[in-house]
mmCIF file of C-alpha atoms in Angstrom:
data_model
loop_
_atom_site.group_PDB
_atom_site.id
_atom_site.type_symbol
_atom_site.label_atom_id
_atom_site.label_comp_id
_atom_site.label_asym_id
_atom_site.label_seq_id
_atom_site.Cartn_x
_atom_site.Cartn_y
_atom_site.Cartn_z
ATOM 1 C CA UNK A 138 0.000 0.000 0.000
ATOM 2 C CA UNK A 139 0.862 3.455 -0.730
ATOM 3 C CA UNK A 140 -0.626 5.651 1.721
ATOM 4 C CA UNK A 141 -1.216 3.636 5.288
ATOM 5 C CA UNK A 142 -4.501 4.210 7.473
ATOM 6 C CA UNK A 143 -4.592 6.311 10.571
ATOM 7 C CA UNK A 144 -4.225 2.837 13.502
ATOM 8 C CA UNK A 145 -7.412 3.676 14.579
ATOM 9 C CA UNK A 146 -9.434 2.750 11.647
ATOM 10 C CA UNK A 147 -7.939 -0.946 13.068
ATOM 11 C CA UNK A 148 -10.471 -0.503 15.432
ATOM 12 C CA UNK A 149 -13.637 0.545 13.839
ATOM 13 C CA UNK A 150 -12.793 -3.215 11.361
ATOM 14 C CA UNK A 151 -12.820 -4.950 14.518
ATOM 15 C CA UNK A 152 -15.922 -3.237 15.123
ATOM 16 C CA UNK A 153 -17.563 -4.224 11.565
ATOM 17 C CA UNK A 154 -16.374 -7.807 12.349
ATOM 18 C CA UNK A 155 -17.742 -8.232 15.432
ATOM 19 C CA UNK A 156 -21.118 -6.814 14.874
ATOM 20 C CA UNK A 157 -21.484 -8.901 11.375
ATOM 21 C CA UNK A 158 -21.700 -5.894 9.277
ATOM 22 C CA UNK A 159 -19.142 -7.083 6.741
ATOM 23 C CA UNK A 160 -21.269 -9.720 4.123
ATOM 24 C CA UNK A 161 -18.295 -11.773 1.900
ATOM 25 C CA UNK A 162 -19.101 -12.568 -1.402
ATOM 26 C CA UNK A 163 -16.994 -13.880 -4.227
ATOM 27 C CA UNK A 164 -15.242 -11.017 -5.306
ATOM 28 C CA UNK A 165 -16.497 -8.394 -3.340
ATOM 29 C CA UNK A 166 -18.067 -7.234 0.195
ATOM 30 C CA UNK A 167 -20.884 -5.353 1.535
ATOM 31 C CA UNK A 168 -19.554 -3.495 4.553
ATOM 32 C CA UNK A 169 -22.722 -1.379 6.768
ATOM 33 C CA UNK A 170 -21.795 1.818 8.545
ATOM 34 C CA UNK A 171 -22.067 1.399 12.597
ATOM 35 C CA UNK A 172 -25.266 3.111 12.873
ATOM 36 C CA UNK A 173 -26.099 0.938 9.578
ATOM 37 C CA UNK A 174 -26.925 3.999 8.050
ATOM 38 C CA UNK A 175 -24.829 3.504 4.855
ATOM 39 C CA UNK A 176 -23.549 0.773 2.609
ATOM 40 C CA UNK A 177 -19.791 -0.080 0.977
ATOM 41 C CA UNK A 178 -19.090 -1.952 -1.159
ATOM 42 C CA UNK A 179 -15.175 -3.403 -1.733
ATOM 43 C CA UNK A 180 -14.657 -5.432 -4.539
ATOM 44 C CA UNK A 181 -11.251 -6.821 -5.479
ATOM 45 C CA UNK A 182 -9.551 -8.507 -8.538
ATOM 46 C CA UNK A 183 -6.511 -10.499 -7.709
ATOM 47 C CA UNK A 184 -4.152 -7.494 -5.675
ATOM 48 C CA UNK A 185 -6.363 -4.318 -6.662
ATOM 49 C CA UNK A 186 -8.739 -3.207 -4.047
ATOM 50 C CA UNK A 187 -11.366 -0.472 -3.909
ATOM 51 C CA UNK A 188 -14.329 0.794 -1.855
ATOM 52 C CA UNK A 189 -16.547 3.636 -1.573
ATOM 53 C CA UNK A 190 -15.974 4.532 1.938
ATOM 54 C CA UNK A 191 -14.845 8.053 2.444
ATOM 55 C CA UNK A 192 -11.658 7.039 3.466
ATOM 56 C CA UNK A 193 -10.854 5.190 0.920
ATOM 57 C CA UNK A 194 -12.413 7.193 -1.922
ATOM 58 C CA UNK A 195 -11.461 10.556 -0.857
ATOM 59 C CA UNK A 196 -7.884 10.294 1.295
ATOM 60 C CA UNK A 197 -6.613 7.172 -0.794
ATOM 61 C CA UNK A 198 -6.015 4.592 1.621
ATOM 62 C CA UNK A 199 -7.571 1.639 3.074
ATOM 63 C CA UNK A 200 -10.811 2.624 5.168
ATOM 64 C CA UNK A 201 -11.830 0.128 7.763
ATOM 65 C CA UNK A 202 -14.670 -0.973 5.319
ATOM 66 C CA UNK A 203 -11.410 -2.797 3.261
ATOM 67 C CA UNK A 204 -9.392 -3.711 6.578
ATOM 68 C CA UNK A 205 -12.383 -5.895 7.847
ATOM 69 C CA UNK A 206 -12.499 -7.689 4.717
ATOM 70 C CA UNK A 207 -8.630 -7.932 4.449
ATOM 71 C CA UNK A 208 -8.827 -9.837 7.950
ATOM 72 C CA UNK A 209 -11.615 -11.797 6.751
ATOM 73 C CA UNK A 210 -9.609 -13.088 3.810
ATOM 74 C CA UNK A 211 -6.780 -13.928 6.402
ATOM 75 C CA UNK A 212 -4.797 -11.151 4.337
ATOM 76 C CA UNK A 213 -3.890 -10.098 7.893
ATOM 77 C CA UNK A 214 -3.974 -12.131 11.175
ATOM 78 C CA UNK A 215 -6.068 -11.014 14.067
ATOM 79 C CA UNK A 216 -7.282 -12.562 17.069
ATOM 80 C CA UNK A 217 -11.013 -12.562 17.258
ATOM 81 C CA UNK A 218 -11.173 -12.755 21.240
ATOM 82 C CA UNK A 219 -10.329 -8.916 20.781
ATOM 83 C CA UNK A 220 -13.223 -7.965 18.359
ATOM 84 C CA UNK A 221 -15.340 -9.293 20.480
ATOM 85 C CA UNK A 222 -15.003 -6.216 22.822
ATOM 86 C CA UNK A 223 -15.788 -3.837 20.240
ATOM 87 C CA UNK A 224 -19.272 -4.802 19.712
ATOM 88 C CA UNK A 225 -22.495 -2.281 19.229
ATOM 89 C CA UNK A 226 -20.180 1.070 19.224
ATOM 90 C CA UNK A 227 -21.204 3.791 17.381
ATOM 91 C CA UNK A 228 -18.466 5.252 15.536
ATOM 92 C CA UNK A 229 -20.187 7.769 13.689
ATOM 93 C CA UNK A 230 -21.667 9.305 16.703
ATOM 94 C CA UNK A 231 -18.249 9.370 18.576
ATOM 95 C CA UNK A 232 -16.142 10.224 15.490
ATOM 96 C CA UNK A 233 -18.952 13.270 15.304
ATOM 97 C CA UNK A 234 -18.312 14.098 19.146
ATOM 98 C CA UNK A 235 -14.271 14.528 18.619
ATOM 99 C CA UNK A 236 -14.728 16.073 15.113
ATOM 100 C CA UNK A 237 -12.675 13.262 13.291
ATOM 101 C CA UNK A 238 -9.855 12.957 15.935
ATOM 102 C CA UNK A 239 -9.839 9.415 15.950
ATOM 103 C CA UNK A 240 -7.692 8.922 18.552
ATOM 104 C CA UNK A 241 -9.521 10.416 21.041
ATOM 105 C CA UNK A 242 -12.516 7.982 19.886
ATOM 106 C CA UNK A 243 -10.680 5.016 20.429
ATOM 107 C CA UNK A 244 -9.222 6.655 24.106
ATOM 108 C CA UNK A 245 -12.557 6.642 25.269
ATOM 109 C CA UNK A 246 -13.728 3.057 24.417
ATOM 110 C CA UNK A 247 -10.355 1.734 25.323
ATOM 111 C CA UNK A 248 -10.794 3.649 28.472
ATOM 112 C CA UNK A 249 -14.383 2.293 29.396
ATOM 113 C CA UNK A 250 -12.636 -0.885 28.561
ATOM 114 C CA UNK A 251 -9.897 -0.801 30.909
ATOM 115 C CA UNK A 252 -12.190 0.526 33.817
ATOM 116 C CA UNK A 253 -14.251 -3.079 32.963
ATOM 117 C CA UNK A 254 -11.191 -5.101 33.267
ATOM 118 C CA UNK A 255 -10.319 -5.519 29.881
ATOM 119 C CA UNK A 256 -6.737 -6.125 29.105
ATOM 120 C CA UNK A 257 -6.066 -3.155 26.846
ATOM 121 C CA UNK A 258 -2.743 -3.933 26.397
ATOM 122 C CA UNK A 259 -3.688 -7.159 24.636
ATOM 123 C CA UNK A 260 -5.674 -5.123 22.203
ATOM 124 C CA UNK A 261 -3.025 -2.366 21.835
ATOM 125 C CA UNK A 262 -0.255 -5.082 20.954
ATOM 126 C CA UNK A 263 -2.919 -7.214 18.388
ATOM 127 C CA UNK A 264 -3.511 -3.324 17.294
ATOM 128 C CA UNK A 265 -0.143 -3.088 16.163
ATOM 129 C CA UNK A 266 0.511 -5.946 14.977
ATOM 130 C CA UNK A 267 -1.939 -5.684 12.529
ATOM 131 C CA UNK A 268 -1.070 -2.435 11.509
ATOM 132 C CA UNK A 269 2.559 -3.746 10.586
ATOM 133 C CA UNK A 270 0.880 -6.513 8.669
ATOM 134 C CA UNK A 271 -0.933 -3.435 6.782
ATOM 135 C CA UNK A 272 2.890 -1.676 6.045
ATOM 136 C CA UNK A 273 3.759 -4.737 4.129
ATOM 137 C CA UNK A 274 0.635 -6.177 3.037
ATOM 138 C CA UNK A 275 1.341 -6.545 -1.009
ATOM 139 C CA UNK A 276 -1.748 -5.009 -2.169
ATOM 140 C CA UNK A 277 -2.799 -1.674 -4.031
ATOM 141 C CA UNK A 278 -5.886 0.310 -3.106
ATOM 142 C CA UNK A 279 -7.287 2.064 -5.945
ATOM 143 C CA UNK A 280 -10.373 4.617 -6.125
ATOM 144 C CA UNK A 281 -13.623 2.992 -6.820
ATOM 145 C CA UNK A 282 -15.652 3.857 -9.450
ATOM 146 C CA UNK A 283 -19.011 3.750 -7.106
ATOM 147 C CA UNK A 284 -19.467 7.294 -5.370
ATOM 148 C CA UNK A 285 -19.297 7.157 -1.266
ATOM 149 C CA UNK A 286 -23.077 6.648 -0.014
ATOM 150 C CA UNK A 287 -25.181 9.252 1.268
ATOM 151 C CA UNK A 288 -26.515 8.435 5.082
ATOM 152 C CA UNK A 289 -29.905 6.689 4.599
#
């Protein structure tokens, strides 16, 4: 890849994962917003990938829409004990309440998570690790040629 992701889009794909928002099909996906308000779609041909998210569409590099389905094709190991914790969040609505600093999304999940006894420094090691997977992953991502969705 070209351009990498911001890490924390790592954790809205554990998010799409977890909640079953990410439909497979032969040689594309179906990815649903977190408030299931909108509707990717990835496709793929052998190493090109695209999707209509915003991310990917507009800044060029692989949205979470295209991460989930990258760790659903085993392009990238993850351990699913840690999606499970990032069930039924809202991203939107907490991406909306920083203004797009997605760090400070992911500080307060991780730090509701902590105060319920979560090992956060599991996630925050799988978290990397994926993300290095991402640096050498042998893929490209190109623009698709569907426009990013409008919220239903």
């Amino acid at each position: 890849m070209k351009k990498l992701p911001p890490v924390e889009k790592i954790y809205e794909a554990y998010s799409a994962i977890s909640d079953n928002r990410v439909i497979m099909e032969e040689n594309s996906a179906k990815v649903f917003s977190s408030d299931k308000s909108k509707e990717y779609t990835v496709t793929w041909d052998k190493k090109i990938y695209s999707s209509n998210d915003n991310a990917s569409y507009w800044q060029g590099y692989a949205g979470y829409p295209m991460i989930a389905v990258f760790m659903l094709q085993k392009k990238i190991s993850f351990d699913s004990s840690v999606t499970d914790h990032f069930k039924n969040i809202n991203w939107k609505e907490l991406n909306a309440k920083y203004k797009g600093k997605y760090s400070k999304a992911v500080e307060e999940i991780m730090e509701a998570l902590k105060n319920s006894g979560v090992d956060t420094k599991k996630i925050y090691r799988e978290t990397e690790n994926i993300f290095e997977e991402l640096k050498t992953l042998d893929i490209q991502c190109k623009r698709s040629s569907l426009r990013p969705p409008k919220s239903k």
